[in-house]
């Protein structure tokens, strides 16, 4: 355990070091690309902040986002441009915030606080409109969108983990259901053995009692016969007690309560009398079968017949029993209704493997035979091969019925006229999402279903937020950004046109050289620059750079005549 923890901590440190190196590379690139940058404030300070923020992103991801956002807020004080490479670390740590914090309220408050700090910085510095646009669009996008992506990624990982965990629990439950069905079927076999063997022992005891009354016996012979009869009676009683302990099904019903001497012919006769369209035939000379083999053949026909009655009502059923010298083949085939037919008759094909088939596989395997259940050309076919003498076989997992892709597998049910048999869940998923035979009926869904529904609902909410939040943000930011970009690009006076402007010429002559409108957001130092008395000045941008600060051209008009023109530098004097 200590080694595992050490390995996990080492992996975390290695991942943090790799992330810091990647973010430090972006910071170094920005420092190298800047025309004028301070080694301390533009390189060493950001690297130190990242060295603290990256480890914090594991245990205090909100504090890490606040630290890096502080670097972006400091960047707003740059008089040249508000854009810097600290936006990439901000987006990375915001993604980690979304992927490592399950709650949404606290991170949203942190993101909103960071945006408020950025806007307050612009207000305190009396920044230009481009800086405001940067603080209202680029920085919120770097905070919000990666956070939403991180939450979505976290939700996907959680859903996958929950799915695998649920799959493992369903697999365990499926194995438990199969094992329980096998044990129940073995208890049924024990009951059958009690019915047949107990009947034979009772006859032996009766015969011993009759011999005890014979006048030709001596007193010693009578005493021996009386002792033998008592021993047989005790054996029958012990056999009955043992089977009573083993024979304890979940609902007190295993289908073994039929009369001992009930035969396949009796079962089919009852089915025909109930209106089931059964056609059956027997081939070969019938050999004397042991009670367990005869009972096994009876159970195969019973399960296959009632399976067809439930899932394909009204469809013809054919039963064929073929006797060979050493074994008997039992074949039961019924038509599988189409989707339309199922809708008309109200039948709904089952899915997966039920307890009846699992128990039937177990019974046939215990007797040394084999069982196949599979769809075949629009029909469902159950085939069993039973030896005339039982053989001891190594226990193997119960084989699954073979099912063709896209075709339903029928579940066995109780034969007509017999008590209802408990049904196991049809599939691993249904084993958890529906109450099983050992689960009492309740108005509430199982815990696994509620947990899965909760995870799915959380994933849907995250997806909805991830879709709606950018749309809502776009409704506010896109129109203002488009309007600002339109104002900036339509107030550009190319340097070549500025050189052609001559002082003293009327505005009508200079109109083809002027842009459509003047720049409405000149900085304070440009507005306060000295100008000729009695003139009205207009400002124009000298370039189309939307994020960078460009030089301004000032044209001063006296009436409709150009009286002065000059260039105001982008940086404050």
XYZ file of C-alpha atoms in Angstrom:
573
model
C 0.000 0.000 0.000
C 2.821 2.396 0.853
C 4.516 1.604 -2.462
C 1.271 2.325 -4.331
C 0.889 5.670 -2.591
C 4.503 6.584 -3.311
C 4.071 5.664 -6.972
C 0.875 7.713 -7.216
C 2.529 10.739 -5.606
C 5.519 10.412 -7.928
C 3.242 10.260 -10.975
C 1.387 13.369 -9.783
C 4.639 15.277 -9.332
C 5.843 14.199 -12.772
C 2.558 15.335 -14.346
C 2.758 18.700 -12.550
C 6.345 19.161 -13.699
C 5.355 18.420 -17.307
C 2.436 20.877 -17.124
C 4.647 23.589 -15.601
C 7.226 23.054 -18.339
C 4.593 23.431 -21.075
C 3.124 26.596 -19.531
C 6.611 27.987 -18.871
C 7.429 27.457 -22.555
C 4.471 29.628 -23.573
C 5.550 32.299 -21.095
C 9.110 32.216 -22.414
C 7.867 32.494 -25.978
C 5.799 35.565 -25.087
C 8.787 37.152 -23.322
C 11.013 36.510 -26.334
C 8.446 37.822 -28.796
C 7.783 41.070 -26.887
C 9.580 44.122 -28.176
C 10.263 45.558 -24.740
C 9.885 43.316 -21.707
C 11.226 43.256 -18.186
C 13.087 40.135 -17.125
C 11.694 40.319 -13.605
C 8.038 41.211 -14.182
C 7.508 39.528 -17.557
C 9.464 36.272 -17.097
C 10.657 35.456 -13.575
C 7.495 36.543 -11.774
C 5.129 34.559 -14.082
C 7.354 31.459 -13.809
C 7.271 31.709 -10.005
C 3.489 32.126 -9.996
C 3.082 29.087 -12.264
C 5.405 27.058 -10.024
C 2.966 27.713 -7.159
C -0.289 27.510 -9.131
C 0.337 24.163 -10.878
C 0.752 22.116 -7.645
C -2.152 24.021 -6.098
C -4.379 22.944 -8.994
C -4.634 19.475 -7.390
C -5.774 20.516 -3.922
C -6.781 24.190 -4.374
C -7.684 24.569 -8.048
C -9.747 27.715 -7.423
C -6.767 29.472 -5.789
C -4.569 28.438 -8.728
C -7.021 30.054 -11.179
C -7.063 33.244 -9.105
C -3.242 33.431 -9.118
C -2.915 33.080 -12.884
C -5.806 35.462 -13.483
C -3.793 37.981 -11.481
C -1.071 37.733 -14.136
C -3.655 38.528 -16.813
C -4.961 41.459 -14.765
C -1.398 42.818 -14.455
C -1.091 42.457 -18.214
C -4.002 44.884 -18.668
C -1.695 47.627 -17.409
C 0.526 47.225 -20.458
C 0.079 50.410 -22.533
C 0.955 48.590 -25.772
C -1.523 45.690 -25.829
C -3.704 43.841 -23.319
C -3.032 40.445 -24.934
C -0.324 38.207 -23.467
C 0.549 34.515 -23.223
C -0.819 34.199 -19.690
C -4.229 33.456 -21.210
C -3.095 29.908 -22.089
C -2.119 29.021 -18.479
C -5.391 30.572 -17.341
C -7.354 28.342 -19.728
C -5.374 25.248 -18.671
C -5.961 25.786 -14.948
C -9.616 26.615 -15.555
C -9.938 23.246 -17.332
C -8.355 21.536 -14.333
C -10.775 23.383 -12.044
C -13.714 21.924 -13.961
C -12.261 18.414 -14.105
C -11.258 18.223 -10.429
C -14.135 19.951 -8.634
C -17.538 18.280 -8.801
C -19.550 21.244 -7.495
C -20.524 24.073 -9.813
C -21.493 26.912 -7.499
C -18.081 27.660 -5.941
C -16.138 27.533 -9.244
C -18.700 29.812 -10.883
C -18.279 32.307 -8.062
C -14.500 32.162 -8.557
C -14.808 32.728 -12.305
C -17.219 35.593 -11.783
C -14.861 37.135 -9.206
C -11.928 36.887 -11.624
C -13.939 38.620 -14.347
C -14.956 41.337 -11.891
C -11.298 41.892 -10.948
C -10.347 42.232 -14.612
C -13.098 44.774 -15.288
C -12.217 46.701 -12.127
C -8.593 46.824 -13.295
C -9.713 48.333 -16.602
C -11.819 50.879 -14.756
C -9.001 51.871 -12.406
C -6.514 52.193 -15.253
C -9.081 54.015 -17.445
C -8.169 51.577 -20.204
C -8.938 52.020 -23.882
C -12.003 50.297 -25.428
C -9.821 47.528 -26.829
C -8.649 46.686 -23.306
C -12.292 46.611 -22.179
C -13.181 44.355 -25.066
C -10.307 42.055 -24.160
C -11.417 41.930 -20.502
C -15.051 41.318 -21.444
C -14.539 38.671 -24.143
C -11.139 36.969 -24.289
C -10.542 36.565 -20.547
C -14.109 35.370 -19.731
C -13.849 32.908 -22.612
C -10.522 31.627 -21.232
C -12.197 31.170 -17.847
C -15.616 29.787 -18.765
C -15.167 27.577 -21.827
C -12.239 25.466 -20.507
C -14.083 25.081 -17.199
C -17.118 23.720 -19.052
C -14.903 21.366 -21.037
C -13.311 20.134 -17.814
C -16.712 19.485 -16.242
C -17.835 17.602 -19.323
C -14.675 15.499 -19.289
C -15.142 14.784 -15.597
C -18.739 13.723 -16.222
C -17.697 11.384 -19.023
C -15.028 9.791 -16.828
C -17.492 9.403 -13.969
C -20.086 7.843 -16.260
C -17.531 5.381 -17.630
C -16.345 4.450 -14.129
C -19.905 3.988 -12.918
C -20.702 1.922 -16.010
C -17.767 -0.431 -15.470
C -18.510 -0.741 -11.777
C -22.149 -1.455 -12.519
C -21.131 -3.981 -15.178
C -18.946 -5.793 -12.661
C -21.758 -5.870 -10.119
C -24.180 -7.116 -12.775
C -21.751 -9.842 -13.792
C -21.384 -10.927 -10.164
C -25.153 -10.935 -9.780
C -25.567 -12.944 -12.959
C -23.140 -15.563 -11.633
C -25.022 -15.658 -8.330
C -28.346 -16.118 -10.119
C -26.901 -18.921 -12.241
C -25.382 -20.625 -9.207
C -28.648 -20.317 -7.326
C -30.546 -21.828 -10.229
C -28.106 -24.739 -10.352
C -28.472 -25.341 -6.623
C -32.259 -25.138 -6.900
C -32.255 -27.645 -9.743
C -30.005 -29.984 -7.777
C -32.466 -29.709 -4.895
C -35.206 -30.666 -7.356
C -33.155 -33.646 -8.450
C -32.789 -34.619 -4.794
C -36.563 -34.382 -4.387
C -37.047 -36.579 -7.445
C -34.596 -39.086 -5.987
C -36.545 -39.044 -2.730
C -39.818 -39.672 -4.559
C -38.472 -42.599 -6.558
C -36.029 -44.099 -4.038
C -38.377 -43.547 -1.126
C -41.125 -45.330 -3.019
C -38.827 -48.293 -3.700
C -37.633 -48.460 -0.093
C -41.208 -48.304 1.137
C -42.040 -51.317 -1.024
C -39.032 -53.169 0.406
C -40.165 -52.348 3.938
C -43.678 -53.543 3.101
C -42.304 -56.770 1.680
C -40.202 -57.313 4.801
C -43.298 -56.786 6.943
C -45.168 -59.392 4.922
C -42.331 -61.896 5.271
C -42.290 -61.248 9.004
C -45.754 -62.809 9.219
C -44.737 -65.993 7.406
C -45.382 -69.131 9.588
C -42.248 -70.870 8.246
C -39.851 -68.399 9.898
C -38.171 -68.869 13.195
C -38.291 -66.307 15.942
C -34.738 -65.239 15.076
C -35.702 -64.696 11.406
C -38.701 -62.645 12.467
C -36.504 -60.522 14.720
C -34.025 -59.964 11.865
C -36.835 -58.997 9.481
C -38.309 -56.625 12.053
C -34.887 -55.019 12.518
C -34.495 -54.776 8.705
C -37.914 -53.158 8.355
C -37.078 -50.660 11.072
C -33.739 -49.836 9.444
C -35.447 -49.233 6.094
C -38.054 -47.007 7.748
C -35.299 -45.022 9.459
C -33.447 -44.665 6.134
C -36.577 -43.373 4.422
C -37.128 -40.902 7.247
C -33.504 -39.696 7.094
C -33.756 -39.357 3.318
C -36.922 -37.300 3.727
C -35.258 -35.018 6.307
C -32.157 -34.527 4.143
C -34.176 -33.630 1.065
C -36.365 -31.291 3.141
C -33.224 -29.373 4.150
C -31.901 -29.186 0.587
C -35.258 -28.502 -1.005
C -35.721 -24.862 0.056
C -36.372 -22.732 -3.056
C -36.898 -18.945 -2.858
C -40.628 -19.148 -3.435
C -41.225 -22.682 -2.281
C -41.800 -23.914 -5.827
C -39.390 -25.876 -8.030
C -41.735 -27.728 -10.277
C -40.904 -31.017 -8.564
C -44.282 -31.337 -6.956
C -45.821 -33.346 -9.798
C -46.771 -36.970 -9.215
C -43.873 -39.384 -9.367
C -45.425 -41.464 -12.115
C -46.340 -38.501 -14.348
C -44.988 -39.137 -17.880
C -44.256 -37.086 -20.971
C -47.443 -38.424 -22.531
C -49.453 -37.143 -19.565
C -47.796 -33.720 -19.859
C -48.523 -33.479 -23.596
C -52.078 -34.682 -23.101
C -52.732 -31.902 -20.613
C -51.224 -29.376 -23.025
C -53.452 -30.556 -25.890
C -56.476 -30.456 -23.598
C -55.554 -26.830 -22.774
C -55.660 -25.896 -26.482
C -51.916 -25.879 -27.184
C -51.208 -26.956 -30.821
C -48.725 -29.757 -30.074
C -47.694 -32.452 -32.545
C -45.417 -35.147 -31.206
C -43.923 -38.446 -32.218
C -41.757 -41.127 -30.677
C -39.192 -43.076 -32.688
C -37.264 -46.226 -31.845
C -37.849 -48.911 -29.294
C -38.305 -47.492 -25.818
C -35.804 -48.903 -23.358
C -36.325 -49.068 -19.607
C -35.046 -45.789 -18.181
C -33.904 -45.020 -14.667
C -36.217 -42.679 -12.744
C -33.701 -39.798 -12.898
C -33.266 -40.109 -16.676
C -37.037 -40.308 -17.206
C -37.508 -37.309 -14.952
C -34.817 -35.392 -16.860
C -36.532 -36.106 -20.183
C -39.816 -34.964 -18.640
C -38.246 -31.698 -17.454
C -36.736 -30.949 -20.874
C -40.108 -31.319 -22.569
C -41.833 -29.368 -19.787
C -39.498 -26.361 -19.943
C -39.376 -26.221 -23.751
C -43.143 -26.625 -24.073
C -44.027 -23.935 -21.552
C -41.342 -21.644 -22.954
C -43.077 -21.810 -26.324
C -46.521 -21.329 -24.748
C -45.424 -18.089 -23.093
C -43.339 -16.504 -25.859
C -45.082 -17.852 -28.947
C -48.732 -18.435 -28.006
C -50.801 -20.012 -30.733
C -47.769 -21.117 -32.779
C -47.435 -24.828 -33.601
C -45.081 -26.932 -31.483
C -43.475 -30.181 -32.540
C -42.010 -32.667 -30.051
C -39.918 -35.632 -31.147
C -38.389 -38.289 -28.870
C -35.923 -40.667 -30.500
C -34.710 -43.711 -28.577
C -31.350 -45.259 -29.371
C -29.715 -48.254 -27.699
C -27.669 -46.132 -25.283
C -29.266 -42.700 -25.313
C -32.433 -40.745 -26.031
C -32.773 -37.597 -28.142
C -35.456 -35.073 -27.185
C -36.275 -32.323 -29.709
C -38.825 -29.542 -29.177
C -39.308 -26.915 -31.885
C -41.716 -23.984 -32.127
C -42.145 -21.059 -34.505
C -40.785 -17.699 -33.323
C -43.381 -14.986 -34.088
C -42.305 -11.935 -36.062
C -42.298 -8.443 -34.574
C -45.692 -7.738 -36.099
C -47.076 -11.038 -34.910
C -45.845 -10.416 -31.414
C -47.573 -7.078 -31.418
C -50.841 -8.644 -32.572
C -50.889 -11.466 -30.075
C -49.491 -9.448 -27.213
C -46.489 -11.727 -26.823
C -43.193 -10.151 -26.035
C -40.107 -12.267 -26.665
C -37.828 -12.570 -23.715
C -34.169 -11.764 -23.775
C -31.163 -13.403 -22.253
C -31.035 -16.499 -20.100
C -33.646 -17.291 -17.486
C -33.405 -19.510 -14.440
C -35.326 -22.310 -16.182
C -32.698 -22.733 -18.902
C -29.857 -22.491 -16.379
C -31.466 -25.158 -14.197
C -32.227 -27.310 -17.219
C -28.594 -27.141 -18.334
C -27.555 -28.128 -14.828
C -29.934 -31.083 -14.661
C -28.902 -32.451 -18.051
C -25.207 -31.932 -17.247
C -25.566 -33.769 -13.937
C -27.159 -36.709 -15.776
C -24.232 -36.793 -18.230
C -26.143 -35.409 -21.220
C -26.045 -32.284 -23.337
C -28.523 -29.497 -24.085
C -28.697 -26.937 -26.898
C -31.138 -24.032 -27.138
C -30.919 -21.870 -30.251
C -33.004 -20.097 -32.909
C -33.018 -21.918 -36.236
C -34.560 -20.447 -39.415
C -37.441 -18.637 -37.710
C -37.911 -21.347 -35.089
C -36.697 -21.897 -31.572
C -35.125 -25.309 -31.138
C -34.417 -27.144 -27.868
C -32.399 -30.340 -28.232
C -31.322 -32.635 -25.406
C -29.342 -35.875 -25.478
C -29.779 -38.016 -22.369
C -27.796 -41.221 -21.723
C -29.671 -44.241 -20.445
C -27.146 -44.622 -17.644
C -26.058 -41.601 -15.618
C -22.331 -40.844 -15.642
C -20.247 -38.732 -13.321
C -18.920 -35.701 -15.164
C -16.627 -32.900 -13.923
C -18.565 -29.797 -13.080
C -18.308 -27.103 -15.726
C -19.870 -23.663 -15.980
C -23.394 -23.688 -17.305
C -23.268 -23.029 -21.058
C -25.169 -20.095 -22.382
C -27.904 -20.762 -24.936
C -26.695 -19.973 -28.434
C -28.488 -16.999 -29.902
C -28.208 -15.685 -33.414
C -27.458 -11.967 -33.714
C -30.570 -9.875 -33.559
C -32.863 -12.797 -32.642
C -34.641 -13.126 -29.300
C -33.953 -15.954 -26.880
C -36.997 -17.408 -25.178
C -37.155 -17.915 -21.467
C -38.590 -21.065 -19.930
C -41.725 -20.802 -17.865
C -43.978 -23.209 -16.071
C -45.886 -25.853 -17.974
C -49.640 -25.516 -18.351
C -51.415 -26.839 -15.359
C -48.332 -26.776 -13.116
C -47.349 -24.286 -10.436
C -45.567 -21.133 -11.581
C -41.775 -21.326 -11.626
C -39.704 -18.400 -10.399
C -38.093 -16.529 -13.238
C -34.573 -15.120 -13.132
C -33.702 -11.805 -14.726
C -33.474 -12.025 -18.487
C -30.114 -10.305 -18.821
C -27.408 -8.829 -16.611
C -28.822 -5.360 -17.073
C -32.333 -6.499 -16.166
C -30.942 -8.363 -13.180
C -30.206 -5.027 -11.555
C -32.834 -2.767 -13.061
C -35.722 -5.118 -12.219
C -36.394 -6.931 -8.953
C -35.009 -10.459 -8.986
C -36.571 -13.564 -7.459
C -34.781 -12.964 -4.202
C -35.676 -9.295 -4.049
C -39.006 -8.382 -2.434
C -41.297 -6.274 -4.556
C -41.074 -2.626 -3.619
C -42.404 0.619 -5.065
C -38.849 1.997 -5.258
C -36.264 1.135 -7.931
C -33.042 -0.691 -6.950
C -30.105 1.331 -5.675
C -28.103 0.640 -8.850
C -30.905 2.007 -11.030
C -31.137 5.176 -8.942
C -27.373 5.628 -9.022
C -27.215 5.133 -12.779
C -30.124 7.536 -13.306
C -28.392 10.117 -11.095
C -25.124 9.842 -13.032
C -26.925 10.084 -16.357
C -28.917 13.092 -15.177
C -25.769 14.830 -13.995
C -24.094 14.143 -17.344
C -27.108 15.551 -19.216
C -27.097 18.685 -17.043
C -23.393 19.201 -17.667
C -23.891 18.783 -21.394
C -26.789 21.233 -21.333
C -24.732 23.805 -19.412
C -21.796 23.277 -21.763
C -24.096 24.045 -24.695
C -26.229 26.821 -23.203
C -23.486 28.815 -21.432
C -21.506 29.648 -24.600
C -24.723 30.530 -26.388
C -25.757 32.897 -23.601
C -22.267 34.393 -23.509
C -22.327 34.822 -27.279
C -25.617 36.714 -27.047
C -23.876 39.335 -24.894
C -20.365 39.358 -26.307
C -20.712 38.752 -30.034
C -22.884 41.800 -30.874
C -20.707 44.157 -28.812
C -17.523 42.637 -30.231
C -18.823 42.896 -33.784
C -19.903 46.508 -33.260
C -16.529 47.422 -31.737
C -14.643 45.725 -34.565
C -16.818 47.558 -37.091
C -16.048 50.905 -35.433
C -12.323 50.213 -35.345
C -12.011 49.015 -38.932
C -14.168 51.761 -40.449
C -12.176 54.567 -38.774
C -8.805 53.624 -40.286
C -6.976 56.298 -42.327
C -4.197 54.630 -44.328
C -0.786 56.372 -44.035
C -0.692 56.950 -47.818
C -3.989 58.838 -47.685
C -2.814 60.812 -44.663
C 0.252 61.973 -46.617
C -1.971 63.213 -49.486
C -4.017 65.415 -47.177
C -2.993 69.094 -47.599
C -3.668 71.839 -45.056
C -5.944 74.611 -46.391
C -7.974 72.415 -48.700
C -11.783 72.159 -48.237
C -13.376 69.031 -46.848
C -15.288 68.369 -50.087
C -12.010 67.834 -51.951
C -10.513 65.635 -49.217
C -13.638 63.502 -48.695
C -12.500 60.651 -51.067
C -9.352 60.210 -48.963
C -11.119 60.118 -45.593
C -12.672 56.966 -44.027
C -16.396 56.639 -43.442
C -16.249 57.815 -39.852
C -13.844 59.130 -37.218
C -12.437 57.068 -34.351
C -14.823 57.636 -31.395
C -12.530 56.397 -28.563
C -9.320 58.462 -28.544
C -7.286 58.197 -25.325
C -7.188 61.012 -22.822
C -3.711 62.183 -23.741
C -4.850 62.542 -27.368
C -7.947 64.521 -26.415
C -5.917 66.870 -24.187
C -3.149 67.508 -26.727
C -2.813 71.223 -27.711
C -4.723 72.211 -30.853
C -5.196 75.408 -32.896
C -7.709 77.800 -31.381
C -11.198 77.709 -32.855
C -10.782 74.373 -34.543
C -12.657 71.072 -34.262
C -10.441 67.964 -34.255
C -11.208 64.415 -35.440
C -9.144 61.304 -34.819
C -8.460 58.351 -37.138
C -6.604 55.098 -36.572
C -3.482 54.470 -38.615
C -3.842 50.649 -38.774
C -6.379 47.779 -38.597
C -4.873 45.986 -35.608
C -7.847 45.249 -33.317
C -5.923 44.187 -30.220
C -2.783 46.293 -30.550
C -2.646 50.018 -29.899
C -1.853 51.942 -33.093
C -0.890 55.581 -33.733
C -3.685 58.094 -34.233
C -3.982 60.758 -36.904
C -5.561 64.067 -35.794
C -7.220 66.355 -38.316
C -8.318 69.787 -37.097
C -10.946 71.662 -39.116
C -11.753 75.325 -39.145
C -15.230 75.266 -40.528
C -14.920 73.009 -43.601
C -11.228 73.739 -44.194
C -8.371 71.543 -42.936
C -6.292 73.799 -40.735
C -3.881 71.273 -39.115
C -2.897 67.617 -39.133
C -0.557 65.682 -36.858
C 0.269 62.202 -35.550
C -0.247 61.146 -31.948
C 1.798 58.184 -30.801
C 0.113 55.145 -29.364
C 2.099 55.241 -26.135
C 1.446 58.012 -23.682
C 4.158 60.678 -23.577
